Tab-separated table of C-alpha atoms in Angstrom:
chain	number	residue	atom	x	y	z
B	1	MET	CA	78.508	-27.101	-78.081
B	2	SER	CA	76.447	-29.975	-79.449
B	3	ILE	CA	74.973	-32.674	-77.227
B	4	GLN	CA	73.379	-35.719	-78.811
B	5	VAL	CA	71.484	-38.083	-76.569
B	6	SER	CA	70.670	-41.696	-77.458
B	7	SER	CA	72.643	-43.699	-79.981
B	8	SER	CA	69.537	-44.761	-81.865
B	9	ASN	CA	68.683	-42.685	-84.935
B	10	ASN	CA	65.297	-41.980	-86.408
B	11	GLU	CA	64.094	-44.556	-88.875
B	12	VAL	CA	65.476	-43.966	-92.352
B	13	MET	CA	62.787	-42.502	-94.576
B	14	GLN	CA	62.440	-43.567	-98.181
B	15	ARG	CA	63.398	-40.896	-100.670
B	16	SER	CA	60.794	-39.308	-102.857
B	17	PRO	CA	60.839	-40.149	-106.554
B	18	LEU	CA	61.320	-36.414	-107.167
B	19	ASN	CA	64.800	-35.060	-106.539
B	20	ARG	CA	65.123	-32.083	-104.228
B	21	ASP	CA	65.485	-29.466	-106.965
B	22	SER	CA	62.435	-30.749	-108.821
B	23	TYR	CA	60.477	-30.796	-105.572
B	24	LEU	CA	61.413	-27.182	-104.834
B	25	LEU	CA	60.330	-26.054	-108.294
B	26	ARG	CA	57.057	-27.908	-107.855
B	27	LEU	CA	56.402	-26.068	-104.590
B	28	LEU	CA	57.151	-22.813	-106.368
B	29	GLU	CA	54.652	-23.684	-109.090
B	30	GLN	CA	51.964	-24.050	-106.424
B	31	THR	CA	52.216	-20.311	-105.728
B	32	GLY	CA	50.456	-19.551	-109.007
B	33	SER	CA	50.194	-16.065	-110.495
B	34	PRO	CA	47.822	-13.958	-108.372
B	35	GLU	CA	46.434	-10.811	-109.908
B	36	THR	CA	46.932	-7.496	-108.147
B	37	ASP	CA	47.355	-3.882	-109.142
B	38	LEU	CA	49.906	-3.115	-106.427
B	39	GLU	CA	53.428	-2.841	-107.836
B	40	LEU	CA	54.954	-3.538	-104.416
B	41	LEU	CA	53.489	-7.049	-104.251
B	42	ARG	CA	54.351	-7.835	-107.856
B	43	SER	CA	57.933	-6.743	-107.245
B	44	LEU	CA	58.287	-8.755	-104.027
B	45	ARG	CA	56.914	-11.904	-105.662
B	46	SER	CA	59.140	-11.528	-108.694
B	47	GLN	CA	62.291	-11.001	-106.612
B	48	SER	CA	61.475	-13.960	-104.388
B	49	LYS	CA	60.953	-16.318	-107.311
B	50	LEU	CA	64.378	-15.386	-108.638
B	51	LEU	CA	65.926	-16.017	-105.210
B	52	ILE	CA	64.309	-19.449	-104.978
B	53	GLN	CA	65.576	-20.480	-108.406
B	54	GLU	CA	69.136	-19.781	-107.235
B	55	GLN	CA	68.847	-22.046	-104.161
B	56	ALA	CA	68.691	-25.749	-103.405
B	57	PHE	CA	66.339	-27.635	-101.130
B	58	PRO	CA	68.076	-28.074	-97.738
B	59	THR	CA	69.692	-31.354	-96.712
B	60	THR	CA	71.392	-32.555	-93.538
B	61	ARG	CA	74.687	-31.609	-95.189
B	62	ASP	CA	73.738	-27.959	-94.726
B	63	GLU	CA	74.897	-26.712	-91.341
B	64	GLU	CA	71.596	-24.969	-90.611
B	65	TRP	CA	69.704	-28.228	-91.277
B	66	ARG	CA	72.222	-30.706	-89.901
B	67	PHE	CA	69.844	-32.202	-87.344
B	68	THR	CA	66.572	-31.750	-89.263
B	69	ASP	CA	65.943	-34.248	-92.032
B	70	LEU	CA	63.198	-33.180	-94.458
B	71	SER	CA	63.063	-36.535	-96.264
B	72	SER	CA	59.527	-37.213	-95.016
B	73	LEU	CA	58.417	-33.874	-96.481
B	74	LEU	CA	59.816	-34.864	-99.869
B	75	GLN	CA	57.610	-37.946	-99.950
B	76	VAL	CA	54.438	-35.839	-100.132
B	77	ASN	CA	53.293	-33.910	-103.185
B	78	PHE	CA	51.481	-30.880	-101.831
B	79	GLU	CA	49.017	-28.785	-103.802
B	80	ALA	CA	47.827	-25.249	-103.200
B	81	ARG	CA	44.220	-24.901	-102.143
B	82	THR	CA	41.934	-24.323	-105.104
B	83	SER	CA	38.765	-23.790	-103.062
B	84	GLN	CA	37.968	-22.456	-99.610
B	85	SER	CA	36.993	-24.811	-96.807
B	86	SER	CA	33.771	-24.130	-94.964
B	87	VAL	CA	34.450	-23.618	-91.253
B	88	SER	CA	31.728	-22.571	-88.822
B	89	SER	CA	31.937	-20.468	-85.694
B	90	GLU	CA	31.092	-23.609	-83.668
B	91	GLN	CA	34.211	-25.339	-85.013
B	92	ILE	CA	36.525	-22.534	-83.966
B	93	ALA	CA	34.875	-22.004	-80.569
B	94	PRO	CA	37.345	-24.304	-78.706
B	95	PHE	CA	40.239	-22.207	-79.996
B	96	THR	CA	38.922	-18.720	-79.292
B	97	LEU	CA	40.131	-16.693	-76.312
B	98	PRO	CA	37.641	-14.928	-74.009
B	99	GLU	CA	40.114	-12.068	-73.558
B	100	ALA	CA	40.167	-11.535	-77.353
B	101	ALA	CA	36.544	-12.278	-78.245
B	102	GLU	CA	36.235	-8.946	-80.103
B	103	SER	CA	39.848	-8.665	-81.268
B	104	ARG	CA	40.401	-11.681	-83.489
B	105	LEU	CA	41.437	-12.354	-87.085
B	106	VAL	CA	40.803	-15.850	-88.452
B	107	PHE	CA	42.448	-17.394	-91.497
B	108	VAL	CA	41.564	-20.876	-92.814
B	109	ASN	CA	44.219	-22.518	-94.972
B	110	GLY	CA	45.805	-19.094	-95.373
B	111	VAL	CA	42.579	-17.411	-96.541
B	112	TYR	CA	41.062	-14.588	-94.475
B	113	GLN	CA	37.611	-15.329	-93.009
B	114	PRO	CA	35.832	-12.030	-92.196
B	115	HIS	CA	32.678	-13.791	-90.938
B	116	LEU	CA	34.735	-15.548	-88.222
B	117	SER	CA	36.740	-12.457	-87.309
B	118	SER	CA	35.876	-9.484	-85.107
B	119	VAL	CA	37.765	-6.285	-84.276
B	120	LYS	CA	34.957	-4.407	-82.518
B	121	GLY	CA	36.775	-4.347	-79.198
B	122	LEU	CA	39.839	-2.478	-80.448
B	123	PRO	CA	40.713	1.242	-80.467
B	124	LYS	CA	39.646	3.163	-83.544
B	125	ASP	CA	43.172	4.371	-84.373
B	126	LEU	CA	44.572	0.807	-84.409
B	127	TYR	CA	44.448	-1.049	-87.726
B	128	VAL	CA	43.828	-4.800	-87.390
B	129	GLY	CA	42.708	-6.542	-90.556
B	130	SER	CA	43.818	-8.289	-93.703
B	131	LEU	CA	46.168	-6.917	-96.334
B	132	SER	CA	43.452	-7.300	-98.980
B	133	GLU	CA	41.074	-5.129	-96.923
B	134	LEU	CA	43.775	-2.526	-96.377
B	135	LEU	CA	44.556	-2.305	-100.088
B	136	ALA	CA	40.866	-1.932	-100.880
B	137	GLY	CA	40.340	0.805	-98.274
B	138	LYS	CA	39.590	4.293	-99.561
B	139	GLN	CA	39.619	6.120	-96.236
B	140	GLU	CA	42.388	8.594	-95.505
B	141	GLU	CA	43.938	6.333	-92.850
B	142	ALA	CA	43.972	3.291	-95.156
B	143	ILE	CA	45.573	5.249	-97.982
B	144	ALA	CA	48.262	6.510	-95.596
B	145	LEU	CA	49.082	2.965	-94.450
B	146	GLN	CA	49.133	1.692	-98.034
B	147	SER	CA	51.805	4.249	-98.901
B	148	ARG	CA	53.960	3.089	-95.967
B	149	LEU	CA	53.752	-0.634	-96.693
B	150	SER	CA	56.847	-0.507	-98.881
B	151	HIS	CA	58.956	0.454	-95.845
B	152	TYR	CA	57.995	-2.672	-93.889
B	153	LEU	CA	56.539	-5.519	-95.937
B	154	GLY	CA	59.224	-7.975	-96.994
B	155	LYS	CA	62.017	-5.712	-95.710
B	156	GLN	CA	63.310	-7.736	-92.771
B	157	PRO	CA	66.835	-9.199	-93.012
B	158	GLY	CA	66.753	-12.866	-93.941
B	159	ALA	CA	64.158	-12.411	-96.679
B	160	ALA	CA	66.334	-14.469	-99.043
B	161	GLU	CA	66.104	-17.607	-96.879
B	162	LEU	CA	64.480	-20.369	-98.914
B	163	PHE	CA	61.180	-20.912	-97.093
B	164	THR	CA	60.777	-17.199	-96.386
B	165	ALA	CA	61.224	-16.442	-100.088
B	166	LEU	CA	58.774	-19.221	-100.935
B	167	ASN	CA	56.171	-17.537	-98.744
B	168	THR	CA	56.817	-14.127	-100.319
B	169	ALA	CA	56.505	-15.612	-103.802
B	170	ASN	CA	52.829	-16.239	-102.992
B	171	LEU	CA	52.184	-12.994	-101.126
B	172	THR	CA	48.618	-11.871	-101.872
B	173	ASP	CA	47.141	-11.445	-98.393
B	174	ALA	CA	48.337	-11.174	-94.809
B	175	ALA	CA	47.258	-10.363	-91.288
B	176	ILE	CA	48.141	-6.732	-90.545
B	177	ILE	CA	48.458	-5.124	-87.113
B	178	TRP	CA	49.458	-1.463	-87.202
B	179	ALA	CA	49.656	0.500	-83.943
B	180	PRO	CA	50.094	4.280	-84.390
B	181	LYS	CA	52.317	6.465	-82.238
B	182	ASN	CA	51.630	6.699	-78.494
B	183	LEU	CA	48.813	4.129	-78.537
B	184	VAL	CA	48.846	1.546	-75.744
B	185	VAL	CA	46.514	-1.327	-76.681
B	186	GLU	CA	45.207	-3.004	-73.536
B	187	THR	CA	43.194	-5.701	-75.336
B	188	PRO	CA	45.185	-8.708	-76.641
B	189	ILE	CA	44.927	-9.401	-80.380
B	190	HIS	CA	44.441	-13.011	-81.488
B	191	LEU	CA	45.587	-14.185	-84.924
B	192	LEU	CA	44.138	-17.656	-85.461
B	193	PHE	CA	45.435	-19.675	-88.417
B	194	LEU	CA	43.436	-22.861	-88.976
B	195	SER	CA	44.289	-25.739	-91.284
B	196	THR	CA	41.922	-28.418	-92.531
B	197	ALA	CA	42.615	-31.753	-94.166
B	198	ALA	CA	41.681	-32.271	-97.813
B	199	ALA	CA	41.444	-35.109	-100.323
B	200	SER	CA	45.022	-34.367	-101.333
B	201	PRO	CA	47.763	-32.894	-99.091
B	202	ALA	CA	47.456	-29.109	-99.104
B	203	PHE	CA	50.000	-26.298	-98.940
B	204	SER	CA	49.290	-22.910	-97.316
B	205	GLN	CA	51.542	-19.929	-96.553
B	206	PRO	CA	50.185	-17.535	-93.898
B	207	ARG	CA	51.773	-14.100	-93.554
B	208	CYS	CA	51.716	-11.515	-90.744
B	209	LEU	CA	52.961	-7.957	-90.513
B	210	VAL	CA	53.081	-6.186	-87.142
B	211	VAL	CA	54.154	-2.541	-86.880
B	212	ALA	CA	54.370	-0.870	-83.469
B	213	GLU	CA	55.141	2.800	-84.026
B	214	PRO	CA	57.085	4.881	-81.433
B	215	ASN	CA	55.786	4.749	-77.846
B	216	SER	CA	53.056	2.206	-78.660
B	217	ALA	CA	52.379	-1.150	-76.951
B	218	VAL	CA	50.682	-4.274	-78.314
B	219	THR	CA	49.955	-7.783	-76.986
B	220	LEU	CA	49.670	-10.410	-79.707
B	221	VAL	CA	48.757	-14.115	-79.770
B	222	GLU	CA	49.655	-15.896	-83.004
B	223	GLU	CA	48.239	-19.415	-83.070
B	224	TYR	CA	48.408	-22.265	-85.597
B	225	VAL	CA	45.839	-25.037	-85.144
B	226	GLY	CA	44.931	-28.154	-87.116
B	227	LEU	CA	41.190	-28.883	-87.229
B	228	ASP	CA	41.799	-32.359	-88.654
B	229	GLU	CA	44.465	-35.007	-88.176
B	230	GLY	CA	45.480	-34.864	-91.813
B	231	VAL	CA	48.637	-34.256	-93.828
B	232	TYR	CA	49.277	-30.656	-94.881
B	233	PHE	CA	52.136	-28.164	-95.013
B	234	THR	CA	52.098	-24.727	-93.374
B	235	ASN	CA	54.895	-22.310	-94.286
B	236	SER	CA	54.414	-19.115	-92.284
B	237	VAL	CA	56.277	-15.798	-92.032
B	238	THR	CA	55.725	-13.076	-89.428
B	239	GLU	CA	57.463	-9.698	-89.605
B	240	VAL	CA	57.482	-7.526	-86.473
B	241	TRP	CA	58.721	-3.932	-86.389
B	242	VAL	CA	59.169	-2.471	-82.906
B	243	GLU	CA	59.936	1.225	-83.243
B	244	SER	CA	61.625	3.457	-80.663
B	245	ASN	CA	60.330	3.042	-77.111
B	246	ALA	CA	57.594	0.654	-78.300
B	247	GLN	CA	56.667	-2.677	-76.702
B	248	VAL	CA	55.379	-5.902	-78.240
B	249	ASN	CA	54.411	-8.928	-76.147
B	250	HIS	CA	54.107	-11.853	-78.561
B	251	SER	CA	52.887	-15.389	-77.826
B	252	ARG	CA	53.261	-17.914	-80.646
B	253	ILE	CA	51.479	-21.264	-80.236
B	254	GLN	CA	51.868	-24.096	-82.746
B	255	ARG	CA	49.530	-27.057	-82.304
B	256	GLU	CA	49.135	-28.451	-85.790
B	257	SER	CA	48.026	-31.966	-86.723
B	258	LYS	CA	50.476	-34.689	-85.664
B	259	ALA	CA	50.750	-35.648	-89.361
B	260	ALA	CA	51.394	-32.087	-90.590
B	261	PHE	CA	54.539	-30.183	-91.536
B	262	HIS	CA	55.135	-26.702	-90.173
B	263	ILE	CA	57.954	-24.264	-90.934
B	264	GLY	CA	57.720	-20.768	-89.467
B	265	LYS	CA	59.848	-17.617	-89.463
B	266	THR	CA	59.487	-14.762	-86.963
B	267	ALA	CA	61.661	-11.811	-88.029
B	268	VAL	CA	61.819	-8.888	-85.597
B	269	SER	CA	63.487	-5.486	-85.929
B	270	GLN	CA	63.907	-3.416	-82.746
B	271	ALA	CA	64.686	0.302	-82.674
B	272	ARG	CA	66.192	2.272	-79.803
B	273	ASP	CA	64.730	1.733	-76.299
B	274	SER	CA	62.233	-0.834	-77.577
B	275	ARG	CA	61.190	-4.009	-75.791
B	276	TYR	CA	60.142	-7.278	-77.442
B	277	THR	CA	59.002	-10.416	-75.613
B	278	CYS	CA	58.216	-13.676	-77.400
B	279	THR	CA	56.918	-16.874	-75.808
B	280	ALA	CA	56.900	-19.615	-78.457
B	281	ILE	CA	55.368	-23.011	-77.691
B	282	SER	CA	55.488	-25.911	-80.152
B	283	LEU	CA	53.221	-28.904	-79.562
B	284	GLY	CA	52.139	-30.332	-82.936
B	285	GLY	CA	53.452	-31.346	-86.324
B	286	LYS	CA	55.194	-34.443	-87.583
B	287	VAL	CA	58.092	-32.181	-88.578
B	288	SER	CA	58.121	-28.594	-87.306
B	289	ARG	CA	60.644	-25.794	-87.230
B	290	HIS	CA	60.536	-22.241	-85.897
B	291	ASN	CA	63.135	-19.602	-86.746
B	292	PRO	CA	62.914	-16.540	-84.479
B	293	GLU	CA	65.383	-13.911	-85.720
B	294	ILE	CA	65.799	-10.706	-83.715
B	295	PHE	CA	67.711	-7.710	-85.066
B	296	GLN	CA	68.516	-5.020	-82.515
B	297	THR	CA	69.089	-1.923	-84.635
B	298	GLY	CA	69.115	0.667	-81.836
B	299	GLU	CA	70.743	1.272	-78.489
B	300	GLN	CA	69.295	0.089	-75.178
B	301	THR	CA	66.972	-2.489	-76.713
B	302	GLU	CA	65.597	-5.353	-74.643
B	303	THR	CA	64.726	-8.811	-75.949
B	304	TYR	CA	63.153	-11.699	-74.029
B	305	LEU	CA	62.736	-15.069	-75.744
B	306	ASN	CA	60.933	-17.899	-73.948
B	307	GLY	CA	60.442	-21.222	-75.688
B	308	LEU	CA	58.885	-24.605	-74.949
B	309	THR	CA	58.993	-27.612	-77.261
B	310	ILE	CA	57.072	-30.803	-76.536
B	311	ALA	CA	57.830	-33.674	-78.918
B	312	LEU	CA	56.291	-37.130	-78.450
B	313	GLN	CA	55.881	-40.322	-80.485
B	314	ASP	CA	57.975	-39.796	-83.654
B	315	GLN	CA	57.780	-35.983	-83.858
B	316	LEU	CA	60.738	-33.854	-84.911
B	317	SER	CA	60.650	-30.307	-83.520
B	318	ASP	CA	63.386	-27.777	-84.276
B	319	THR	CA	64.027	-24.244	-83.008
B	320	HIS	CA	66.736	-22.159	-84.680
B	321	SER	CA	66.989	-18.708	-83.123
B	322	ALA	CA	69.280	-15.746	-83.762
B	323	ILE	CA	69.736	-12.503	-81.850
B	324	VAL	CA	71.819	-9.973	-83.768
B	325	TYR	CA	73.148	-6.877	-82.007
B	326	SER	CA	74.392	-3.816	-83.862
B	327	LYS	CA	74.429	-1.035	-81.212
B	328	PRO	CA	75.741	-0.738	-77.630
B	329	TYR	CA	73.798	-1.213	-74.386
B	330	GLY	CA	71.526	-3.931	-75.756
B	331	SER	CA	70.305	-6.821	-73.619
B	332	SER	CA	68.601	-10.163	-74.128
B	333	ARG	CA	67.480	-13.152	-72.094
B	334	GLN	CA	66.593	-16.458	-73.710
B	335	LEU	CA	65.231	-19.586	-72.028
B	336	HIS	CA	64.239	-22.551	-74.182
B	337	LYS	CA	63.027	-25.873	-72.788
B	338	CYS	CA	62.442	-29.163	-74.599
B	339	ILE	CA	60.416	-32.122	-73.331
B	340	VAL	CA	61.071	-35.135	-75.549
B	341	GLY	CA	59.477	-38.568	-75.177
B	342	ASP	CA	59.005	-41.861	-77.024
B	343	LYS	CA	61.152	-41.819	-80.215
B	344	ALA	CA	60.842	-38.081	-80.769
B	345	HIS	CA	63.686	-35.731	-81.656
B	346	GLY	CA	64.151	-32.197	-80.354
B	347	VAL	CA	66.582	-29.639	-81.790
B	348	PHE	CA	67.733	-26.290	-80.440
B	349	ASN	CA	70.276	-24.002	-82.103
B	350	GLY	CA	70.505	-20.542	-80.552
B	351	LYS	CA	72.883	-17.922	-81.938
B	352	VAL	CA	73.899	-14.601	-80.454
B	353	PHE	CA	75.973	-12.231	-82.626
B	354	VAL	CA	77.815	-9.354	-80.912
B	355	PRO	CA	79.922	-7.239	-83.326
B	356	GLN	CA	82.571	-4.689	-82.356
B	357	ALA	CA	80.033	-1.853	-82.374
B	358	ALA	CA	77.819	-3.543	-79.772
B	359	GLN	CA	79.844	-2.749	-76.656
B	360	LEU	CA	78.303	-3.205	-73.190
B	361	THR	CA	75.952	-5.914	-74.418
B	362	ASP	CA	74.300	-8.079	-71.748
B	363	ALA	CA	73.106	-11.411	-73.168
B	364	GLY	CA	72.056	-14.622	-71.439
B	365	GLN	CA	70.980	-17.866	-73.091
B	366	LEU	CA	69.957	-21.201	-71.529
B	367	ASN	CA	68.582	-24.379	-73.076
B	368	ARG	CA	67.240	-27.076	-70.738
B	369	ASN	CA	66.097	-30.464	-72.033
B	370	LEU	CA	64.098	-33.241	-70.368
B	371	LEU	CA	64.102	-36.744	-71.875
B	372	LEU	CA	61.177	-38.996	-70.950
B	373	SER	CA	62.308	-42.219	-72.618
B	374	PRO	CA	65.565	-44.036	-73.495
B	375	LYS	CA	64.944	-43.562	-77.224
B	376	ALA	CA	64.223	-39.848	-77.059
B	377	ARG	CA	66.884	-37.635	-78.620
B	378	VAL	CA	67.890	-34.012	-78.398
B	379	ASP	CA	70.543	-31.990	-80.203
B	380	THR	CA	71.394	-28.667	-78.596
B	381	LYS	CA	73.820	-26.019	-79.765
B	382	PRO	CA	73.879	-22.693	-77.904
B	383	GLN	CA	76.233	-20.422	-79.822
B	384	LEU	CA	77.907	-17.073	-79.109
B	385	GLU	CA	79.856	-15.108	-81.709
B	386	ILE	CA	81.444	-12.124	-79.945
B	387	VAL	CA	83.822	-9.539	-81.402
B	388	ALA	CA	83.222	-6.759	-78.862
B	389	ASP	CA	85.520	-6.846	-75.819
B	390	ASN	CA	83.360	-5.121	-73.175
B	391	VAL	CA	80.317	-7.372	-72.865
B	392	LYS	CA	78.583	-9.714	-70.444
B	393	CYS	CA	77.410	-12.826	-72.299
B	394	THR	CA	76.583	-16.286	-70.980
B	395	HIS	CA	75.151	-19.459	-72.468
B	396	GLY	CA	74.530	-23.021	-71.383
B	397	ALA	CA	72.661	-26.250	-71.999
B	398	THR	CA	71.520	-29.161	-69.841
B	399	VAL	CA	70.120	-32.573	-70.792
B	400	GLY	CA	68.650	-34.953	-68.249
B	401	GLN	CA	65.841	-37.240	-67.172
B	402	LEU	CA	63.374	-37.123	-64.305
B	403	ASP	CA	65.147	-37.457	-60.990
B	404	ALA	CA	64.323	-40.850	-59.441
B	405	ASP	CA	64.770	-39.414	-55.949
B	406	GLU	CA	62.214	-36.683	-56.647
B	407	VAL	CA	59.710	-39.229	-57.979
B	408	PHE	CA	60.304	-41.400	-54.889
B	409	TYR	CA	59.837	-38.408	-52.568
B	410	LEU	CA	56.442	-37.620	-54.095
B	411	GLN	CA	55.434	-41.290	-53.868
B	412	SER	CA	56.392	-41.284	-50.204
B	413	ARG	CA	53.814	-38.517	-49.752
B	414	GLY	CA	51.023	-40.690	-51.148
B	415	ILE	CA	51.206	-39.724	-54.837
B	416	ASP	CA	51.253	-42.585	-57.344
B	417	ALA	CA	54.213	-42.942	-59.728
B	418	ALA	CA	52.370	-41.713	-62.856
B	419	SER	CA	51.030	-38.627	-61.098
B	420	ALA	CA	54.454	-37.913	-59.620
B	421	ARG	CA	56.048	-37.979	-63.056
B	422	SER	CA	53.289	-35.777	-64.475
B	423	LEU	CA	53.720	-33.259	-61.677
B	424	LEU	CA	57.481	-33.010	-62.241
B	425	VAL	CA	57.068	-32.586	-65.994
B	426	TYR	CA	54.475	-29.860	-65.412
B	427	ALA	CA	56.807	-28.077	-62.978
B	428	PHE	CA	59.611	-28.227	-65.553
B	429	ALA	CA	57.434	-26.638	-68.272
B	430	PHE	CA	55.532	-24.112	-66.177
B	431	GLU	CA	58.424	-21.646	-66.040
B	432	VAL	CA	57.781	-20.975	-69.741
B	433	VAL	CA	53.990	-21.422	-69.764
B	434	GLU	CA	53.527	-18.757	-67.090
B	435	GLN	CA	55.147	-16.218	-69.438
B	436	VAL	CA	52.119	-16.442	-71.778
B	437	ALA	CA	50.253	-13.174	-71.298
B	438	ILE	CA	46.718	-14.618	-71.661
B	439	ALA	CA	45.232	-16.464	-68.677
B	440	SER	CA	42.838	-18.661	-70.687
B	441	LEU	CA	45.664	-19.740	-72.981
B	442	GLN	CA	47.761	-20.608	-69.947
B	443	ASP	CA	44.916	-22.827	-68.754
B	444	THR	CA	44.722	-24.589	-72.132
B	445	LEU	CA	48.451	-25.276	-72.158
B	446	THR	CA	48.360	-26.458	-68.548
B	447	HIS	CA	45.578	-28.933	-69.424
B	448	PHE	CA	47.698	-30.263	-72.297
B	449	LEU	CA	50.704	-30.744	-70.025
B	450	LYS	CA	48.657	-32.626	-67.448
B	451	THR	CA	46.736	-34.885	-69.847
B	452	GLN	CA	48.787	-35.462	-72.992
B	453	ILE	CA	52.275	-36.171	-71.678
B	454	PRO	CA	52.701	-39.781	-70.520
């Protein structure tokens, strides 16, 4: 089902002088040729470059990009960072979390910043650090993890997708979280990816790898923040491996510059009896897209996806999710909400694949959309592909505006019209915001909802 609201289209963007193929090759050239002694990374980069050369830059003629026009991206010639930006601890203070003060990794423009990071508050058996540090480690534990990297890094399905391959083609460093067997980590881990404006538009490609071994549990906050209101491009990839009977609670917050471009992939593999929860909130970016892809590879897996998109002014924010079952007795619940105002455009495409082998699947999917202005637009497409005959699967979508009767009721109780609207918008969004596992982050998002939405 596809619902398109508002007959007015976004303003037509002028095409870049470069054609799409030339632009793609230019982005690939920005990856450079990093030096490393690890054959695994050399092999992954080489394979990814070959995959990119066989593909074309996406257009609205491609089904997966039908509602997301990247013409404005093509108008900007991005360059890879050639020098590190100087960021102080005072600058990152507004974005740090009290609950994760001693369990934080900070990357600036994709480059790890050890002087801004701290992992003192984490268990000794848990590895939280950068890929470069892990490869340089000589301890017995580091050597053991190095030998196991080949089983996880770059091995998620969907690695051939264009922007994922582009990220892998520049793979030199990454944020690594590795929880050993039977370890329950009580302290949340904060991965903070900061972007700064430069004299020329910059291009960075953050990478994360999360491995939760059997019977372990981890809480993770992955956050993308723009320090300046400049033009830049962030192309991120996060791989999450949830082994048997493990649990990962994942919050992903995107609040880039309103002039920035952000494309992110979250690829998750779940083994038997595992549980994965993701709350993804998108606030920033001129053009942004998030692709959560969940692969249930074992029986009795549980997946919970919560999403909130807020698009204002002329923002375009897209969420393309996929939940792929392969074994029986799996379950999933997905709730995604969009708040769209001004001339902004929201997109949701949620897929659920249930093959013949995935009998007794229980899947529920709901997309709810709130339009705040006559020119706001949303395209929604919940999608089920079911071959199995003994399943319980539901999906649905709603699109609407604020109820005039509800606004009037609040006004009749002495609340002014603007405050009444703000209260109703906050109530609409809070169902997702309250799923964020960190109290201080909930407070930050609540403040945004109450002050930034007209």
